[in-house]
Short mmCIF file of C-alpha atoms (C1' of nucleotides) in Angstrom, two decimals:
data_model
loop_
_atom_site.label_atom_id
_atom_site.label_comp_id
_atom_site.label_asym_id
_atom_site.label_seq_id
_atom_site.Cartn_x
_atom_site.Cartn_y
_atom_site.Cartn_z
CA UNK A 13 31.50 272.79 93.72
CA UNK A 14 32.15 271.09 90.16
CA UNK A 15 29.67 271.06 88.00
CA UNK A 16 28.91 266.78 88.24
CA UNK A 17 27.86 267.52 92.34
CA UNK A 18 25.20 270.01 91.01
CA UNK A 19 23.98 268.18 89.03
CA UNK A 20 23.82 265.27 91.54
CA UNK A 21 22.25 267.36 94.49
CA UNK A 22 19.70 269.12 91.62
CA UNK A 23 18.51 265.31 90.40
CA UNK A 24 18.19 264.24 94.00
CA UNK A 25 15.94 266.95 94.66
CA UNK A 26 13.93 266.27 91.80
CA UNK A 27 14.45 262.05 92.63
CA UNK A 28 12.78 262.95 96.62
CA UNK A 29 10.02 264.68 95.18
CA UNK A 30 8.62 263.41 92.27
CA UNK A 31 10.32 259.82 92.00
CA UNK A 32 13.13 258.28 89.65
CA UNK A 33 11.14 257.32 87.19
CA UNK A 34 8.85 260.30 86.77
CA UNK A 35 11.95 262.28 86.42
CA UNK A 36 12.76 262.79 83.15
CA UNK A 37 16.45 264.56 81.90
CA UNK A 38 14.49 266.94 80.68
CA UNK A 39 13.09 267.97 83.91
CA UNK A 40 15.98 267.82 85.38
CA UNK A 41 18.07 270.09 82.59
CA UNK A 42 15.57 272.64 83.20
CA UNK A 43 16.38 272.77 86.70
CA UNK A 44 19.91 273.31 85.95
CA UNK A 45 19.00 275.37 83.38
CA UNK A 46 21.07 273.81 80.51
CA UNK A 47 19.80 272.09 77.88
CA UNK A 48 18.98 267.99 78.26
CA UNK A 49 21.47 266.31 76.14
CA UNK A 50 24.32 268.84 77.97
CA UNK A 51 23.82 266.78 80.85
CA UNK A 52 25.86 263.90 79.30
CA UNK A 53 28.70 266.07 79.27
CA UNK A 54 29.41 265.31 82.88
CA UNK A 55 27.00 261.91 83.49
CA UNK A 56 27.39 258.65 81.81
CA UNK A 57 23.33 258.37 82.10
CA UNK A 58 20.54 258.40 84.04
CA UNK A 59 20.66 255.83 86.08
CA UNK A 60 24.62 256.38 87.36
CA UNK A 61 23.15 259.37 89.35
CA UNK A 62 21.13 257.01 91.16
CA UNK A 63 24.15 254.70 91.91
CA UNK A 64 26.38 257.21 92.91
CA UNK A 65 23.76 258.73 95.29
CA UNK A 66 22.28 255.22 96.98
CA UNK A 67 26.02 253.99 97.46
CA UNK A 68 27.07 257.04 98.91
CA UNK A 69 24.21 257.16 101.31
CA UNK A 70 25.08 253.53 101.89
CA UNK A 71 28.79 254.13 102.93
CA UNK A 72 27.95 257.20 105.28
CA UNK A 73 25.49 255.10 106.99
CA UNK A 74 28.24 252.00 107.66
CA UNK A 75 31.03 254.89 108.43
CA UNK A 76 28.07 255.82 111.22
CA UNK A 77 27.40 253.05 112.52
CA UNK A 78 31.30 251.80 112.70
CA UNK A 79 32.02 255.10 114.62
CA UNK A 80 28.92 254.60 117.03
CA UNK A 81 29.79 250.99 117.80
CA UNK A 82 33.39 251.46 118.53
CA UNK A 83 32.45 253.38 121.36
CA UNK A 84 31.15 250.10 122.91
CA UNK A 85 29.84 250.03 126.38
CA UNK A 86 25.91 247.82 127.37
CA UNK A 87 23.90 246.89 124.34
CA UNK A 88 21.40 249.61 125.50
CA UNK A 89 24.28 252.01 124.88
CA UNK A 90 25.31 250.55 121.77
CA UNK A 91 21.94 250.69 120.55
CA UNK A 92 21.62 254.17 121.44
CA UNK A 93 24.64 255.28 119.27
CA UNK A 94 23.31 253.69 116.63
CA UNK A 95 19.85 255.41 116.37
CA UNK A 96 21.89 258.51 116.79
CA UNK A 97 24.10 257.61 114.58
CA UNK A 98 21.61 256.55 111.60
CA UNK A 99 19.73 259.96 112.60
CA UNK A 100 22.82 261.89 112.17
CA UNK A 101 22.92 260.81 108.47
CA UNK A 102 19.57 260.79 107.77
CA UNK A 103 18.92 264.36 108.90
CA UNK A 104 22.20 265.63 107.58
CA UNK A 105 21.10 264.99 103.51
CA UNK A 106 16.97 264.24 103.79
CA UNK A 107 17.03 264.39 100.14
CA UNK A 108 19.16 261.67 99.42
CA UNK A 109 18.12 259.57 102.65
CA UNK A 110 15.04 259.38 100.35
CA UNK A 111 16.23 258.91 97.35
CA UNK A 112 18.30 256.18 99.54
CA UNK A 113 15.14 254.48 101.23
CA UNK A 114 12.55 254.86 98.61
CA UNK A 115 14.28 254.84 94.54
CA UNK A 116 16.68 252.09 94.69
CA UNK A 117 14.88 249.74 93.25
CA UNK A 118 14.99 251.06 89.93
CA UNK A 119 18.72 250.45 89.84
CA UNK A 120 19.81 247.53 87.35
CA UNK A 121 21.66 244.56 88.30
CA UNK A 122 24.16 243.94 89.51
CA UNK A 123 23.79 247.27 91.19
CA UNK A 124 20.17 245.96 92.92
CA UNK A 125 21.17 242.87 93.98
CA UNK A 126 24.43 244.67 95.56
CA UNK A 127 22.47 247.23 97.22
CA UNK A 128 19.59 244.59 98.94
CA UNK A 129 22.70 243.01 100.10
CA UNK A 130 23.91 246.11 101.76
CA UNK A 131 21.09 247.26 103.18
CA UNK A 132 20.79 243.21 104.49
CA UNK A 133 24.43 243.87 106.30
CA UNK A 134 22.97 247.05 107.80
CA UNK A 135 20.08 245.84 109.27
CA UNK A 136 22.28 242.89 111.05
CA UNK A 137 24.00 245.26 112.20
CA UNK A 138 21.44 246.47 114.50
CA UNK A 139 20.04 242.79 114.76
CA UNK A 140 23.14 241.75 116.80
CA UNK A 141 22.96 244.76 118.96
CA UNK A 142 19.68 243.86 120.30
CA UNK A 143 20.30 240.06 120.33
CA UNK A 144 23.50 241.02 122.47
CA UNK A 145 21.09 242.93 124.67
CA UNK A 146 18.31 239.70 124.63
CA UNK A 147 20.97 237.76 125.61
CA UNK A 148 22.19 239.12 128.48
CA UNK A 149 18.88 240.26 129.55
CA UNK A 150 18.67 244.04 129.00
CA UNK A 151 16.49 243.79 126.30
CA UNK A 152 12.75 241.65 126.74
CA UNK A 153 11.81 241.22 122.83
CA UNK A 154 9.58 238.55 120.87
CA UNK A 155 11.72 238.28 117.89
CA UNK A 156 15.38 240.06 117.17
CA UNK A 157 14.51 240.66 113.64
CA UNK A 158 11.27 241.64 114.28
CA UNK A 159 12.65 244.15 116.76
CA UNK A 160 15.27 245.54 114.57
CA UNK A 161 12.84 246.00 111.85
CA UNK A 162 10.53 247.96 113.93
CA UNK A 163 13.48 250.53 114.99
CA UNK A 164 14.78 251.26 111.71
CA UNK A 165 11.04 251.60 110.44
CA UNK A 166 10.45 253.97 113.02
CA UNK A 167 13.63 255.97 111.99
CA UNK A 168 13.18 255.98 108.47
CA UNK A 169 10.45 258.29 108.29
CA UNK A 170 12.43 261.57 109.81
CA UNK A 171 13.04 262.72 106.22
CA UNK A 172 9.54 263.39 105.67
CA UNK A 173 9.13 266.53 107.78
CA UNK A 174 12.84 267.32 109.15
CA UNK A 175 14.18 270.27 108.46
CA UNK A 176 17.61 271.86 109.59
CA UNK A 177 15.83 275.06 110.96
CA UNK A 178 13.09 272.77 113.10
CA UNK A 179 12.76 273.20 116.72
CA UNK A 180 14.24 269.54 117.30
CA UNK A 181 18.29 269.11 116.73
CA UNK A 182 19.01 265.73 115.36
CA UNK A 183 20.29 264.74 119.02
CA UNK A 184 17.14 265.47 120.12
CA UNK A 185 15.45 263.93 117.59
CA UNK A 186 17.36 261.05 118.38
CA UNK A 187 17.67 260.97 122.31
CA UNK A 188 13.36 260.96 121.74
CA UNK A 189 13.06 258.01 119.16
CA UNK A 190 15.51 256.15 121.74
CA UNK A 191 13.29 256.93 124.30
CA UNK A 192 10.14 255.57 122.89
CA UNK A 193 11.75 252.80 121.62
CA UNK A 194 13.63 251.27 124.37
CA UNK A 195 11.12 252.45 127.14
CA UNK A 196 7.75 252.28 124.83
CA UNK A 197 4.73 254.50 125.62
CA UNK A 198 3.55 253.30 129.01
CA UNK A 199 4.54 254.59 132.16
CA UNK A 200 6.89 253.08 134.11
CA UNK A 201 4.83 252.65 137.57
CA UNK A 202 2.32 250.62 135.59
CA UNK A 203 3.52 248.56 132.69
CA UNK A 204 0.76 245.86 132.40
CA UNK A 205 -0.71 245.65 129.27
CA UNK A 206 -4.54 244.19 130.18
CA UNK A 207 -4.72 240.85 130.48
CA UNK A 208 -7.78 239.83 128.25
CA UNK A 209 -5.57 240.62 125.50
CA UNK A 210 -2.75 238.54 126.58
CA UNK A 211 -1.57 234.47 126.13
CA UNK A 212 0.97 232.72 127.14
CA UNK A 213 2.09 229.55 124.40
CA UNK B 20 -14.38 238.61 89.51
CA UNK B 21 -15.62 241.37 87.25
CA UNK B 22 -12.45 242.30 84.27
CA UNK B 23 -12.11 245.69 85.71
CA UNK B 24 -11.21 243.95 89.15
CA UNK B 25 -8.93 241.82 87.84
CA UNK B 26 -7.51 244.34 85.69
CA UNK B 27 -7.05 246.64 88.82
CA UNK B 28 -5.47 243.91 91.32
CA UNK B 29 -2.90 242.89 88.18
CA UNK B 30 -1.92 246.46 87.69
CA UNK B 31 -1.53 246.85 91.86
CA UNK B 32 0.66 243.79 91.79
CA UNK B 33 3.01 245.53 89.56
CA UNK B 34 2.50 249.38 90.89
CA UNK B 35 3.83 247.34 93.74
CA UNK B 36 7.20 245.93 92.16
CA UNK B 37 7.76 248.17 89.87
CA UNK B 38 5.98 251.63 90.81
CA UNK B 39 3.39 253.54 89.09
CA UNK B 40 5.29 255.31 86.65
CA UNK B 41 7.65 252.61 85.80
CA UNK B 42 4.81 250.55 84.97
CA UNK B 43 3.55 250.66 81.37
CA UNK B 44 0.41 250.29 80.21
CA UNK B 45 1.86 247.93 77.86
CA UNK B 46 3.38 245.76 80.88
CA UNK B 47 -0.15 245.34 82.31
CA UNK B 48 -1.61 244.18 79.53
CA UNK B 49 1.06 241.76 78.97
CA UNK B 50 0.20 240.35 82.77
CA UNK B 51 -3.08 240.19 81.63
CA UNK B 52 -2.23 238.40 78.33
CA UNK B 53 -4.06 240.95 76.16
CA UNK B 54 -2.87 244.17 74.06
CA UNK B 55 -2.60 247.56 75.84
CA UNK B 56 -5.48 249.51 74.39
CA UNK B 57 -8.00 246.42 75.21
CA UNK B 58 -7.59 247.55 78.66
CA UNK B 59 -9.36 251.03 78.00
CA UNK B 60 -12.96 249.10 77.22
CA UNK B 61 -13.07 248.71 80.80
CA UNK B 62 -10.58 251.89 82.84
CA UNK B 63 -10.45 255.30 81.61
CA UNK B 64 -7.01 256.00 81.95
CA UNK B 65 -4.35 254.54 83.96
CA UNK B 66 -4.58 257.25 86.90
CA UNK B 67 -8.11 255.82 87.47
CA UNK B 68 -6.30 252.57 88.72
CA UNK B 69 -3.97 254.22 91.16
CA UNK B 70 -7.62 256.91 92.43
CA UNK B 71 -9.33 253.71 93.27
CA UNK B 72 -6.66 251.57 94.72
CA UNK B 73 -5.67 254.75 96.97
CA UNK B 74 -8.85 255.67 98.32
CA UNK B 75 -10.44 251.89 98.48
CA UNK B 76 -7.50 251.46 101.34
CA UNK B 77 -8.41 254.84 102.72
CA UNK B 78 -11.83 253.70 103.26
CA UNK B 79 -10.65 250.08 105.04
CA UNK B 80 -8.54 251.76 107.61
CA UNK B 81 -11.15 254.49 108.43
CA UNK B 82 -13.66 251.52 108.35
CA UNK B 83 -11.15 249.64 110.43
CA UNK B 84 -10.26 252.42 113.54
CA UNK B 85 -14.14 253.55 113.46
CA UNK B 86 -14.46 249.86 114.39
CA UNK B 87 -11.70 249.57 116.73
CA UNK B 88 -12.50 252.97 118.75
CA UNK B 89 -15.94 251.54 118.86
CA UNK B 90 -14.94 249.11 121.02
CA UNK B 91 -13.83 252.16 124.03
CA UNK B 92 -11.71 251.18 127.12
CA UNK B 93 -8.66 252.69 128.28
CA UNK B 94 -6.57 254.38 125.98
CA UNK B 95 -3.93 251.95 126.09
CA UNK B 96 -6.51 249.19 124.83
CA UNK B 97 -7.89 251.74 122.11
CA UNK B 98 -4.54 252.38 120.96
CA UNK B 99 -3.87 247.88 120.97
CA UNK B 100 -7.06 247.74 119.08
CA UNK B 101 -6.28 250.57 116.53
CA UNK B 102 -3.10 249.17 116.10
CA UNK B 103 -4.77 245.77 115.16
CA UNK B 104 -7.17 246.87 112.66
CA UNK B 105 -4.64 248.63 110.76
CA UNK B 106 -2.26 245.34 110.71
CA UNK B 107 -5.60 243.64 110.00
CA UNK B 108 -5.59 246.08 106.85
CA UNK B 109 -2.51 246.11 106.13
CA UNK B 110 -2.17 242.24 106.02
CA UNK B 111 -5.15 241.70 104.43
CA UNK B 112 -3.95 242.83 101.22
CA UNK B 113 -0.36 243.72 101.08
CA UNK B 114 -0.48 244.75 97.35
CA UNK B 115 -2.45 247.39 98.02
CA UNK B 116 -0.98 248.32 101.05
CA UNK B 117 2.13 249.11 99.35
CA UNK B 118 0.52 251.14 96.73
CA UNK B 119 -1.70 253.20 98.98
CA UNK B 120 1.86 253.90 101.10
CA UNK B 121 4.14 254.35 98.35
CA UNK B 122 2.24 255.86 95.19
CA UNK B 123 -0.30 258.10 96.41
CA UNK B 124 2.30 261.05 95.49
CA UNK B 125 1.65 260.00 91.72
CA UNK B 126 -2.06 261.01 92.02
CA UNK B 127 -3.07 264.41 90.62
CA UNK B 128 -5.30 267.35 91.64
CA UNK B 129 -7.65 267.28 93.25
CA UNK B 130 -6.91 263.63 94.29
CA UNK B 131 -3.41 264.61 95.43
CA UNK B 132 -4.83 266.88 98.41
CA UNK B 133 -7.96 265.16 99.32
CA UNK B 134 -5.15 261.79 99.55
CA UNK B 135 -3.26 263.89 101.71
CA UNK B 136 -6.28 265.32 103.97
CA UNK B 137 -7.46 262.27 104.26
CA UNK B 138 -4.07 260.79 105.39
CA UNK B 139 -3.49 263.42 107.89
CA UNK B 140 -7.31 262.94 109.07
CA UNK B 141 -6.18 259.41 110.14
CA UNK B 142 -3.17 260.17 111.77
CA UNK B 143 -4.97 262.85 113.74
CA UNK B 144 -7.32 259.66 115.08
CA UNK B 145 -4.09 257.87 116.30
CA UNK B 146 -2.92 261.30 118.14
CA UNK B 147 -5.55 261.70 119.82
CA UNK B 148 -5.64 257.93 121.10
CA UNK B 149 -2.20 259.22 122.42
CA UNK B 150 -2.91 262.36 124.07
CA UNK B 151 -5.86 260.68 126.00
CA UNK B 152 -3.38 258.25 127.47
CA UNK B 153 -0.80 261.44 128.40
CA UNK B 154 -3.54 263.34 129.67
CA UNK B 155 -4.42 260.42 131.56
CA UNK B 156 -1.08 259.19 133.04
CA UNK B 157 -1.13 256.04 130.81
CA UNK B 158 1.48 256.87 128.36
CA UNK B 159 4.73 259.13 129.31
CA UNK B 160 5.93 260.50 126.05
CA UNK B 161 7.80 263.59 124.81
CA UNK B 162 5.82 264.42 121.92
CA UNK B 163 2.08 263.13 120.98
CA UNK B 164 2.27 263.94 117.12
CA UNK B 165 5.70 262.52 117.20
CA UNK B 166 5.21 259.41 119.07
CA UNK B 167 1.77 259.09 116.66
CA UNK B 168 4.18 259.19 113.84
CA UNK B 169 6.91 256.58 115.06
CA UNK B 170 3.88 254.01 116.15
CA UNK B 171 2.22 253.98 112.15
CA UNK B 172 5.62 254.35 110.51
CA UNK B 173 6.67 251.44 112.67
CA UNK B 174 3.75 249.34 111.54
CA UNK B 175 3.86 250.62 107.87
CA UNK B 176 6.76 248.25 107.18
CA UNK B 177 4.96 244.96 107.51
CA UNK B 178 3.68 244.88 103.66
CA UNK B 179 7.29 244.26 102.76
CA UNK B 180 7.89 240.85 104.40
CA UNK B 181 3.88 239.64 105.15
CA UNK B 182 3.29 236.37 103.25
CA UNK B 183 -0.23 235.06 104.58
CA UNK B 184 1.37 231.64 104.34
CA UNK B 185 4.00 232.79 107.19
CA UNK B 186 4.42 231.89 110.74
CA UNK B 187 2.94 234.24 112.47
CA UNK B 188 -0.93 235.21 112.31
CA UNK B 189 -2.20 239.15 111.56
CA UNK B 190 -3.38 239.03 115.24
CA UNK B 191 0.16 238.05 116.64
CA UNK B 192 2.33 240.73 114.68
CA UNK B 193 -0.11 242.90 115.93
CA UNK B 194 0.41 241.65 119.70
CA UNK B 195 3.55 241.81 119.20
CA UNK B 196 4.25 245.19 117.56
CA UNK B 197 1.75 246.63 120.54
CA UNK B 198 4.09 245.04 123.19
CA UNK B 199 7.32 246.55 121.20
CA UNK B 200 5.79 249.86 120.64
CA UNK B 201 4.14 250.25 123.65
CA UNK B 202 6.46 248.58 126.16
CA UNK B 203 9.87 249.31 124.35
CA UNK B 204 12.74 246.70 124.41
CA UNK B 205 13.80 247.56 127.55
CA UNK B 206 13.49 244.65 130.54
CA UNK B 207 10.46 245.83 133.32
CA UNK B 208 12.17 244.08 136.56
CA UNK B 209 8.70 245.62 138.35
CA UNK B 210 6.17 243.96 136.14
CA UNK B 211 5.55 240.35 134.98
CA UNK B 212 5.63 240.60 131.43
CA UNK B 213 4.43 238.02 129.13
CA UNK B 214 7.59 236.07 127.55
CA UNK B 215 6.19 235.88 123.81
CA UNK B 216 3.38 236.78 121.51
CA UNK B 217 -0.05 238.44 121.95
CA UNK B 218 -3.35 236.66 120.50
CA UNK B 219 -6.63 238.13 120.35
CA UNK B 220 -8.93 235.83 122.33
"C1'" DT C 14 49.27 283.49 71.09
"C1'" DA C 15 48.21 278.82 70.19
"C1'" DG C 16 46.11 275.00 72.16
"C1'" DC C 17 43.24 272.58 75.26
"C1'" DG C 18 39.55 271.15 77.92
"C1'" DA C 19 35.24 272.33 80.18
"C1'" DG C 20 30.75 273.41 79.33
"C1'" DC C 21 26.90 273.99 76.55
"C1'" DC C 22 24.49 274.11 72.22
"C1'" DT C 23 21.28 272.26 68.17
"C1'" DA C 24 19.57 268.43 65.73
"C1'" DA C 25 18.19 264.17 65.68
"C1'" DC C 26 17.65 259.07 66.62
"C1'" DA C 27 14.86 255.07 67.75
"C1'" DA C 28 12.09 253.53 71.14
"C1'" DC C 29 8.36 253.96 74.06
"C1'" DC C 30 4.38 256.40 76.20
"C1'" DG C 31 -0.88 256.81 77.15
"C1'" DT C 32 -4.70 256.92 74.54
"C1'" DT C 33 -8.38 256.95 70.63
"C1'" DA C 34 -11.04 255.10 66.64
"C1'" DG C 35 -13.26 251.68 64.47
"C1'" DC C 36 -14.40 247.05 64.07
"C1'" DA C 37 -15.13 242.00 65.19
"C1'" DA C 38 -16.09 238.13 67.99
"C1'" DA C 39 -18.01 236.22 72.00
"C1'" DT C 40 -21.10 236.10 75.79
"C1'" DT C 41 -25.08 237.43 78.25
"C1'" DT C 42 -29.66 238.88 78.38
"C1'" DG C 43 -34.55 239.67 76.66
"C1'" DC D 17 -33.45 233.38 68.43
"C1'" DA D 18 -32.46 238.25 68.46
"C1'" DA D 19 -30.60 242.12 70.83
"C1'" DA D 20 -27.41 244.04 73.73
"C1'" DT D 21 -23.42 244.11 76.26
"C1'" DT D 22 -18.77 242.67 77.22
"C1'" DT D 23 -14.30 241.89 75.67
"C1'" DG D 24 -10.84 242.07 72.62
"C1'" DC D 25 -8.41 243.24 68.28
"C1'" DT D 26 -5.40 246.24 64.76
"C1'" DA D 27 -3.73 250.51 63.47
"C1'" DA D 28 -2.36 254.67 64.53
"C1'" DC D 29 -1.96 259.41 66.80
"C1'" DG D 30 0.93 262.97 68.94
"C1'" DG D 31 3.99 263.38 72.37
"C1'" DT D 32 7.92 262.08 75.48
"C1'" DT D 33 11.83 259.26 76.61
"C1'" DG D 34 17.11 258.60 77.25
"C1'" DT D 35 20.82 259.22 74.60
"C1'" DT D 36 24.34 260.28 70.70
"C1'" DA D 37 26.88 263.09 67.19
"C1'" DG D 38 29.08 266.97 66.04
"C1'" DG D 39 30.23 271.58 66.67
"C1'" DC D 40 30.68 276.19 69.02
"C1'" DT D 41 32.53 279.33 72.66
"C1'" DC D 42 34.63 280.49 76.46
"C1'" DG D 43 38.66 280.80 80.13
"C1'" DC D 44 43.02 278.87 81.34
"C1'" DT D 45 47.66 277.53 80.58
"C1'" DA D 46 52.10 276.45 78.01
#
DNA sequence: TAGCGAGCCTAACAACCGTTAGCAAATTTG
DNA sequence: CAAATTTGCTAACGGTTGTTAGGCTCGCTA
């Protein structure tokens, strides 16, 4: 591996667990075990490592979801791939799905205003799916964005506790989150929620 | 408002937009419109901030599911109303929200761990919610700590859109996330569901 | 074997960090 | 009105920050 991906994957590590900004070079050269200013042998600064690892993260996760939504087939389906999909990546590199989710904002312009706009893309992505689904009437939803929102929310937290040698396999992980999120908590044979709590506009 | 309030909501503002450690002393004073070491007649160091904002949350959403679980009923009601009060929390100041979610890791010993007992306390109050309703044949889910999980990180999105001034009330994204997280976006062709929001009566 | 590039070093820079000391003005309280 | 408290100032501290300049030492190749 050359020397620029160690020092990538090291700063992402460091990036996950104790944030961008409370990262210094220092920190990070004694991790690598070099001295600080050696570190700019290889980087242009700070900050690049950042960029390369958000837009990275941000191209595997449109290469996943291209791939899962090629394979077409209900909206249910094609909502189903794309959980999986987004779990795949998330799972395969925690450390920079959190770097991904959590330190881009302390990227400069133009890079910020690039990335929201990515991330924007993304989400309509998975906003179409489930209007697709509304539409057609597999899906019984308030409010498409709303709904989208809620999913990816409910995804994004994997990296927090998943680890390769876990009991779960990412398909599992996956095939459960799609579960509760299509079919919700309740059991099937009684699906009322009570009433008192309920209006109709 | 007492100066140390208004100090502390200022510097939550920007812990918000900017993160703790990007966030200079010398910023917040500038928001405040007075020099850096003015601020230390009234804090004793900037940490202080970040312990109070952290653990005045903690205290509103154990304050709020006391109140909610107060209130008994089935667990799928228990689980609607603990799922209200912490939207009611979260909404009610989203500033805070954010920091208590996103900056807690910048706390240090002993505040770090108690943060993080006191985190996983709550969580444990959700689960069990849960595992009532499986034990009970309300809910049908895989995993209780899992589904727990997907339910708070699924709410724990809302400070990053909420404007008081928007369309819909605390009470309705409430409703609505219930509905979503507890009925899933799949169509019930057994059930008369209702078509749009919750309210609280 | 000469040359070249990769990799790392030391030294240092200017800027910025959180924080303290000591003092002055303003405001509140007795 | 006097005393006490609140609020803010300037100046400065020791330390840390990201980064640059310039040079040394290897292993590889022509």
């Amino acid at each position: 591996m050359s020397r620029k991906k160690q020092i990538e994957q090291t700063a992402t590590a460091l990036f996950k667990s104790k944030g961008f900004s409370a990262t210094s070079m220092r920190d990070l050269a004694n991790a690598l075990g070099i001295e600080a200013a050696s570190i700019y042998s290889h980087i242009k600064s700070k900050e690049e490592i950042l960029q390369r690892v958000c837009f990275r993260m941000a191209d595997e996760f449109f290469e996943a979801i291209d791939a899962a939504e090629a394979t077409g087939g209900t909206a249910t389906e094609r909502l189903q791939h794309a959980i999986a999909a987004h779990v795949q990546v998330l799972t395969n590199n925690t450390e920079a799905s959190a770097v991904f989710l959590h330190e881009w904002r302390h990227l400069s312009e133009p890079f910020h205003s690039q990335f929201l706009s990515l991330r924007d893309t993304y989400e309509a992505r998975f906003r179409r799916i489930i209007r697709t689904g509304i539409e057609n009437g597999e899906f019984t939803v308030p409010d498409e964005k709303f709904a989208a929102l809620t999913i990816l929310s409910g995804l994004n937290w994997i990296h927090t506790w998943y680890k390769p040698e876990g009991k779960m396999t990412p398909a599992e992980i996956a095939g459960n989150l799609s579960l509760m999120l299509l079919m919700g908590l309740k059991t099937k044979t009684d699906t009322t929620l009570p009433k008192s709590h309920l209006t109709t506009p």
